[in-house]
Amino acid sequence: NEYKSYLSSSPDMSGTINSLQSARQTPSISISNSPSCSPSFGEDSSMTPSSSSTAAAVPLVTLRPTEHRGRSNLNWRDSWCNTWSFSDDLINIRSLLPTNLQLPGEPGDEPSARRRSREEWRQLNEPDLMMELVRDIAQDLDLVSLCFKILLNVGILTNGDRCSLFLIFGSGDQRFLVSKLFDVTEDSKLKDMYAHKPIRIPYGKGIVGYVAETGKTVNIADAYQDERFNQAIDIQTGYRTKSILCMPVKNHQGEVVGVAQVINKKDEEGPFTATDEKIFEKYLVFCGIGITNALLFQSSVIMYKRSDSLVLLAHYIFEEQRDMKTLLRRVLKKGLEMFSSSGCRILLLDMPDNSPEGHIIEPTIFPPINQDKFAVCYEVWTGDDIRNKDSGDEYEFNKIINPQDTLALYIAQSTNKTINTVPNEPFEGFSNGITAELMGMDREIKNILAMPIMTENRKVLGVVEIVNKKGEERFDRNDESLFEAFTLFCGLGIYNVINFERLLKANNAQKVVLEILSYHASASQDEVAKIERVEIPTAKQLKILNYEFADMTLSNDETILATLRMFIDLDLINKFQIDNKNLIRWSITVRKNYRDVMYHNWRHGFNVAQMMFAMLTSGEMNKMFSDIEVFALLVGSLCHDIDHRGTTNQFQSLSNSPLANLYSTSFMEYHHFNHFLTISQVEGNNIFKTLDKEDYCKFIELTKATILATDLAVYFRHKTQFQKLVDEESPDWVETSNRNLLRSMMITGCDLSAITKPWEVQRLVAEKIASEFFNQGDLERDIFGQAPAYMMDRSKRDELPKMQVNFIDGICMALYESLEKVNPLFRPLLEGCLANRRNWSNLYERRTSYAEISSANISLSSINTTRVGDLGAIQNQQEEESHESVEG
C-alpha cells in the first residue's frame, strides 16, 4: 500500500500498481517436504510471463515452506551450504517451470554485460528506476546470481560504492550470519561470485549482527566512531570504510532472513541520507521475496536430490539381500555421496547364536543382541582420508573385526541418541569430547554425525557414523534429518539380510528334517516287498463295494491291499500308468503319516476312501466323472485328514498354532493337502509322474478341492445351493460349477458316512468321536481357562444321544436326502442315517448314560458274515477257492 501511494503520481503506472498489489496475492508454489518434492503450482497462477513490461516487473511466484508432521524436515535457510550439483535434477524440474526463469547451474549472460551504466540508470525517474530494478530480479532463482543483482541494484539506488549481503542460518540460539556475497562493486563479475568463500558472523555481534537481531536500520556517518565496527577487514584489505547503511531483509511474514549492507557513497557525496534509507527499504521488500523464493527453490532441488538418493538406497537394499558385505559396501558408498563426507562407518552389534549345535532355527524369532560388544565394522573412505593414495582407487573399503569404538558403544546403549559433534567438544557422557583414539580410528576427525540403527521393535542393531563433512565445520540440522532416513534404510537392509540368512538356514534345516521324516515315515523296502508277495483280494472278498462296510474286519496290511484294489478296479493303474511298487510305497506312506489319534486316524481316512469307492462303483458315479476326476476323488479321500492332530480348526486358532499362522482359513484342510503334496514328492512315492503338465495341474486342483471340501464350513456355504440344484427337474451335471458342487457334497457324504453304518459300527464310531472332542474340551478348559463348546464338554457326555440326534438333523439328513435325489443308488445311505437317528432318539428318550452306551456289546457277525483276520488267512481262502475251482 505504501508503494502504491508512492507510485500514484505517475500517469503510466496504474497497471503496474495493480500488478504489484496482486504480486503479494499470487498463488504460491508449495514446496512439500515429502520425498516427492518437485514444486506444484497453484491452479490459478500464471507461470508464463506477459510480454508487457509492467507484468514482468513483479515476482512471478511466492513460495512458502510446507510443514510436515509439525516441523520442517529441511531448513531452507541452511540449504545453500550444501555442495550438491543441481544440473542433473534440473532436467526434471525445468519441465515444471517457465522458460524465462534463471535456475541454478544453468548458463546465463553476465548481468554486467547487458546492464545499463549507473549514469543511464540514474537518468530514469524514481518510479521507473524502481520498477526496472524489481523486474531485473523477478525471474532469477539462482541464489548467487540473484544476490549479485540485488547488490548491484542497491548500489544504483543508493549510489553506494560496495555492497554486501548476509543471510541468516540456523534457529534459536544456534543462529548465525554468513556473507553470501561480500564487497560487490559495479565492476564485479558474476563468475567470480561463485568462488566466494563465505564469512561467518555471530548472531547479534557487530553492526550486521545487531541489525539481524533487532530488525532495525543502522545508518552510520563515520564507521570508525561506532564501537560495533570491526576495523580488521579495512586493515587487511587497505580499503577505508567511511559511511555504512545496513538494513534488514525480511520475508513476506516479516521475519528477518538477511542483512544488506552498503558502504561509502560514491563520488564523496557524504553519508547516506534519509531518502537513501527510504528507497533502500522499499526495494528490499521485493528482494526479501526473491531471496525466499530462491532459497526455497534451492531447498526443493536438494530435497529432490536427497529423495532420489533415498530411492536409490532403497533399490540397493531390496536388490541385495543375500550378502551383508555387498549390501553395506553399496550403502556406505552412497552415504559418502549423500552427506558430502570423506568417511562412513557401520558398526554391527554382536548377535551370538547360543543355540545347541544342530538346533533347528526359528526364523520368526530375531536372534539375541549383545549391546556390550560390536562384532564387525564396515567402513569406506574417500578423498584425503584414503591411506594408500598411490593406488589410484577412489574408495578404500575396510572390514574390522571386534572394533573398539567408545562413542558407538555409548550410542548403542543409550538407544535413541543422535550425536552431532566435533573433536574435544563436551557433551553428555563425554566431558572432554571425542577423539580418534576413543573411536578406534587412525585418521583425523574433523566432525562426526552418529546415530543408532533400530529394528521395528526399537532394538539397536548397530551404529552408523558419518565422518568429516567436506568444506564444513560440522554437520547441520538438514544432515541430521536426512541421516535419520538414511539410518532407517540401513536398518531395513541389515534386518532383511539377517533374516534372509536365517531363513536360508531354516530352509536347510527343514530340508534335513524332511529328509529324516521321509526316511522314517516312508515305506521301507521290506514293507513294500511284503505287500508285493501277496495276491490282492477281490473287492467282493474285501467287501469294499458295500455301503455297510466296516473296517474292523481288516488288519492294517489288509487295508493297504484294499486300497490297491480300489485303484485296480477303477482302472487307474492302467489309465495313468502308475508304477505298482510306487503305489504300494505311497499307500503305506499315507498310512504312516496319519497320527494315532482317537478317531481322525488312518482307519477313518481309509473308510472315507472306501465309501467314495462304493459310490463310484456300486453307485455308478464313475460313469458321470472323467478319469482324472475319479483319480482325484480317490486320492483326496485317502489323504483328506492326513496328519490330523485330533483337534478342530477352532482349536488351532484359539491356541495360535503354527498352522493357524500359516493359513488364513481351513487350517487343517490346507495342511492335509500340503502334507499330501510333501509325501507324494518323496523319491519312490510319486504316483503322478506319468501325467503331463496339463493333467497334473488339473489333478492337483481337483485333489485340493476334494480335501478342502471336507471342512464343514464349506458344506454350510454350499448346502442351500446344492439343495436347489437337485430339486431342479433335470440338473445339468455337465456344467463345471455343478460338477464341482457335486464332488464337494460327495466327499462330505463320505466323510460323515459313519452315521449311515449299521448300529454296532455307528455306536462305536460315535464313542470315538466323542472321546476326541472331549479331549479337546479338556485342553481348552485346562490351558485356556474357558468353557468348551457343548459337544466338547465332558460334563455333558451323558447327553451324547441328544448330540447325535442334533447332528443328524442339522447336517446329515439334508445331505443324504440331496445325494439320494442325485442318485437313487445312494438310498441305503439315507436309510442308514434314518435308522441311526431312531436308535439315538430311543436312547435319548430312555436317558441312557454314556457309560451304558460304552459298555454295550458289538456283534460283528451282524456286520460282515466272514471275517478275514490277516494276510495268511486271505492266502488260505484264495487257495481254497482256487482248489475248488480246479475240482469243479
PDB file of N, CA and C in Angstrom, residues 193-236:
ATOM      1  N   MET A 193      31.754 -14.521  -8.395  1.00  0.00           N
ATOM      2  CA  MET A 193      30.973 -14.646  -7.168  1.00  0.00           C
ATOM      3  C   MET A 193      30.827 -16.102  -6.722  1.00  0.00           C
ATOM      4  N   TYR A 194      30.848 -17.040  -7.669  1.00  0.00           N
ATOM      5  CA  TYR A 194      30.662 -18.447  -7.312  1.00  0.00           C
ATOM      6  C   TYR A 194      31.854 -19.010  -6.542  1.00  0.00           C
ATOM      7  N   ALA A 195      32.989 -18.310  -6.633  1.00  0.00           N
ATOM      8  CA  ALA A 195      34.186 -18.756  -5.906  1.00  0.00           C
ATOM      9  C   ALA A 195      34.313 -18.073  -4.552  1.00  0.00           C
ATOM     10  N   HIS A 196      33.327 -17.252  -4.189  1.00  0.00           N
ATOM     11  CA  HIS A 196      33.389 -16.510  -2.914  1.00  0.00           C
ATOM     12  C   HIS A 196      33.371 -17.455  -1.719  1.00  0.00           C
ATOM     13  N   LYS A 197      34.313 -17.244  -0.798  1.00  0.00           N
ATOM     14  CA  LYS A 197      34.342 -18.039   0.430  1.00  0.00           C
ATOM     15  C   LYS A 197      33.519 -17.323   1.492  1.00  0.00           C
ATOM     16  N   PRO A 198      32.496 -17.971   2.021  1.00  0.00           N
ATOM     17  CA  PRO A 198      31.598 -17.299   2.972  1.00  0.00           C
ATOM     18  C   PRO A 198      32.328 -16.865   4.239  1.00  0.00           C
ATOM     19  N   ILE A 199      31.873 -15.721   4.777  1.00  0.00           N
ATOM     20  CA  ILE A 199      32.372 -15.216   6.059  1.00  0.00           C
ATOM     21  C   ILE A 199      31.267 -15.404   7.085  1.00  0.00           C
ATOM     22  N   ARG A 200      31.587 -16.069   8.180  1.00  0.00           N
ATOM     23  CA  ARG A 200      30.587 -16.358   9.208  1.00  0.00           C
ATOM     24  C   ARG A 200      30.657 -15.303  10.315  1.00  0.00           C
ATOM     25  N   ILE A 201      29.503 -14.748  10.661  1.00  0.00           N
ATOM     26  CA  ILE A 201      29.415 -13.704  11.678  1.00  0.00           C
ATOM     27  C   ILE A 201      28.461 -14.152  12.777  1.00  0.00           C
ATOM     28  N   PRO A 202      28.833 -14.071  14.035  1.00  0.00           N
ATOM     29  CA  PRO A 202      27.941 -14.474  15.124  1.00  0.00           C
ATOM     30  C   PRO A 202      26.671 -13.623  15.128  1.00  0.00           C
ATOM     31  N   TYR A 203      25.576 -14.259  15.464  1.00  0.00           N
ATOM     32  CA  TYR A 203      24.288 -13.577  15.513  1.00  0.00           C
ATOM     33  C   TYR A 203      24.290 -12.583  16.678  1.00  0.00           C
ATOM     34  N   GLY A 204      23.917 -11.336  16.375  1.00  0.00           N
ATOM     35  CA  GLY A 204      23.868 -10.306  17.409  1.00  0.00           C
ATOM     36  C   GLY A 204      25.179  -9.591  17.626  1.00  0.00           C
ATOM     37  N   LYS A 205      26.255  -9.945  16.908  1.00  0.00           N
ATOM     38  CA  LYS A 205      27.564  -9.331  17.078  1.00  0.00           C
ATOM     39  C   LYS A 205      27.852  -8.391  15.911  1.00  0.00           C
ATOM     40  N   GLY A 206      28.488  -7.270  16.197  1.00  0.00           N
ATOM     41  CA  GLY A 206      28.837  -6.328  15.162  1.00  0.00           C
ATOM     42  C   GLY A 206      27.605  -5.609  14.635  1.00  0.00           C
ATOM     43  N   ILE A 207      27.838  -4.762  13.636  1.00  0.00           N
ATOM     44  CA  ILE A 207      26.743  -3.983  13.067  1.00  0.00           C
ATOM     45  C   ILE A 207      25.747  -4.885  12.363  1.00  0.00           C
ATOM     46  N   VAL A 208      26.259  -5.819  11.546  1.00  0.00           N
ATOM     47  CA  VAL A 208      25.381  -6.741  10.811  1.00  0.00           C
ATOM     48  C   VAL A 208      24.591  -7.610  11.778  1.00  0.00           C
ATOM     49  N   GLY A 209      25.270  -8.132  12.809  1.00  0.00           N
ATOM     50  CA  GLY A 209      24.582  -8.965  13.786  1.00  0.00           C
ATOM     51  C   GLY A 209      23.522  -8.208  14.545  1.00  0.00           C
ATOM     52  N   TYR A 210      23.788  -6.934  14.852  1.00  0.00           N
ATOM     53  CA  TYR A 210      22.812  -6.090  15.556  1.00  0.00           C
ATOM     54  C   TYR A 210      21.558  -5.895  14.702  1.00  0.00           C
ATOM     55  N   VAL A 211      21.737  -5.597  13.421  1.00  0.00           N
ATOM     56  CA  VAL A 211      20.595  -5.383  12.529  1.00  0.00           C
ATOM     57  C   VAL A 211      19.783  -6.673  12.388  1.00  0.00           C
ATOM     58  N   ALA A 212      20.470  -7.820  12.295  1.00  0.00           N
ATOM     59  CA  ALA A 212      19.774  -9.098  12.165  1.00  0.00           C
ATOM     60  C   ALA A 212      18.953  -9.401  13.409  1.00  0.00           C
ATOM     61  N   GLU A 213      19.511  -9.083  14.576  1.00  0.00           N
ATOM     62  CA  GLU A 213      18.845  -9.403  15.828  1.00  0.00           C
ATOM     63  C   GLU A 213      17.678  -8.463  16.116  1.00  0.00           C
ATOM     64  N   THR A 214      17.858  -7.192  15.835  1.00  0.00           N
ATOM     65  CA  THR A 214      16.830  -6.197  16.196  1.00  0.00           C
ATOM     66  C   THR A 214      15.868  -5.900  15.061  1.00  0.00           C
ATOM     67  N   GLY A 215      16.287  -6.137  13.827  1.00  0.00           N
ATOM     68  CA  GLY A 215      15.456  -5.787  12.688  1.00  0.00           C
ATOM     69  C   GLY A 215      15.419  -4.296  12.424  1.00  0.00           C
ATOM     70  N   LYS A 216      16.351  -3.537  13.010  1.00  0.00           N
ATOM     71  CA  LYS A 216      16.386  -2.083  12.855  1.00  0.00           C
ATOM     72  C   LYS A 216      17.433  -1.688  11.814  1.00  0.00           C
ATOM     73  N   THR A 217      17.187  -0.531  11.193  1.00  0.00           N
ATOM     74  CA  THR A 217      18.132   0.016  10.220  1.00  0.00           C
ATOM     75  C   THR A 217      19.244   0.767  10.960  1.00  0.00           C
ATOM     76  N   VAL A 218      20.465   0.612  10.478  1.00  0.00           N
ATOM     77  CA  VAL A 218      21.612   1.329  11.040  1.00  0.00           C
ATOM     78  C   VAL A 218      22.231   2.173   9.933  1.00  0.00           C
ATOM     79  N   ASN A 219      22.294   3.509  10.148  1.00  0.00           N
ATOM     80  CA  ASN A 219      22.909   4.431   9.194  1.00  0.00           C
ATOM     81  C   ASN A 219      24.014   5.176   9.937  1.00  0.00           C
ATOM     82  N   ILE A 220      25.261   4.839   9.623  1.00  0.00           N
ATOM     83  CA  ILE A 220      26.423   5.382  10.345  1.00  0.00           C
ATOM     84  C   ILE A 220      27.187   6.306   9.415  1.00  0.00           C
ATOM     85  N   ALA A 221      27.345   7.536   9.852  1.00  0.00           N
ATOM     86  CA  ALA A 221      28.081   8.516   9.033  1.00  0.00           C
ATOM     87  C   ALA A 221      29.589   8.267   9.072  1.00  0.00           C
ATOM     88  N   ASP A 222      30.110   7.873  10.244  1.00  0.00           N
ATOM     89  CA  ASP A 222      31.544   7.603  10.381  1.00  0.00           C
ATOM     90  C   ASP A 222      31.705   6.263  11.083  1.00  0.00           C
ATOM     91  N   ALA A 223      32.082   5.254  10.328  1.00  0.00           N
ATOM     92  CA  ALA A 223      32.154   3.897  10.858  1.00  0.00           C
ATOM     93  C   ALA A 223      33.144   3.778  11.994  1.00  0.00           C
ATOM     94  N   TYR A 224      34.239   4.528  11.927  1.00  0.00           N
ATOM     95  CA  TYR A 224      35.290   4.388  12.933  1.00  0.00           C
ATOM     96  C   TYR A 224      34.890   4.972  14.279  1.00  0.00           C
ATOM     97  N   GLN A 225      33.781   5.706  14.285  1.00  0.00           N
ATOM     98  CA  GLN A 225      33.307   6.257  15.546  1.00  0.00           C
ATOM     99  C   GLN A 225      32.290   5.323  16.223  1.00  0.00           C
ATOM    100  N   ASP A 226      31.969   4.233  15.568  1.00  0.00           N
ATOM    101  CA  ASP A 226      30.994   3.272  16.110  1.00  0.00           C
ATOM    102  C   ASP A 226      31.752   2.066  16.656  1.00  0.00           C
ATOM    103  N   GLU A 227      31.570   1.779  17.922  1.00  0.00           N
ATOM    104  CA  GLU A 227      32.320   0.686  18.566  1.00  0.00           C
ATOM    105  C   GLU A 227      31.972  -0.690  18.005  1.00  0.00           C
ATOM    106  N   ARG A 228      30.833  -0.796  17.331  1.00  0.00           N
ATOM    107  CA  ARG A 228      30.444  -2.087  16.767  1.00  0.00           C
ATOM    108  C   ARG A 228      31.212  -2.410  15.487  1.00  0.00           C
ATOM    109  N   PHE A 229      31.846  -1.414  14.897  1.00  0.00           N
ATOM    110  CA  PHE A 229      32.540  -1.618  13.625  1.00  0.00           C
ATOM    111  C   PHE A 229      33.867  -2.344  13.850  1.00  0.00           C
ATOM    112  N   ASN A 230      34.123  -3.338  13.039  1.00  0.00           N
ATOM    113  CA  ASN A 230      35.352  -4.127  13.104  1.00  0.00           C
ATOM    114  C   ASN A 230      36.326  -3.601  12.044  1.00  0.00           C
ATOM    115  N   GLN A 231      37.418  -2.999  12.488  1.00  0.00           N
ATOM    116  CA  GLN A 231      38.370  -2.373  11.576  1.00  0.00           C
ATOM    117  C   GLN A 231      39.335  -3.371  10.941  1.00  0.00           C
ATOM    118  N   ALA A 232      39.260  -4.624  11.370  1.00  0.00           N
ATOM    119  CA  ALA A 232      40.255  -5.615  10.917  1.00  0.00           C
ATOM    120  C   ALA A 232      40.209  -5.807   9.409  1.00  0.00           C
ATOM    121  N   ILE A 233      39.006  -5.784   8.849  1.00  0.00           N
ATOM    122  CA  ILE A 233      38.893  -6.025   7.408  1.00  0.00           C
ATOM    123  C   ILE A 233      39.514  -4.867   6.623  1.00  0.00           C
ATOM    124  N   ASP A 234      39.263  -3.634   7.105  1.00  0.00           N
ATOM    125  CA  ASP A 234      39.892  -2.493   6.434  1.00  0.00           C
ATOM    126  C   ASP A 234      41.408  -2.592   6.476  1.00  0.00           C
ATOM    127  N   ILE A 235      41.910  -2.987   7.625  1.00  0.00           N
ATOM    128  CA  ILE A 235      43.366  -3.126   7.779  1.00  0.00           C
ATOM    129  C   ILE A 235      43.895  -4.191   6.826  1.00  0.00           C
ATOM    130  N   GLN A 236      43.141  -5.273   6.693  1.00  0.00           N
ATOM    131  CA  GLN A 236      43.580  -6.382   5.844  1.00  0.00           C
ATOM    132  C   GLN A 236      43.504  -6.017   4.363  1.00  0.00           C
TER     133      GLN A 236
END
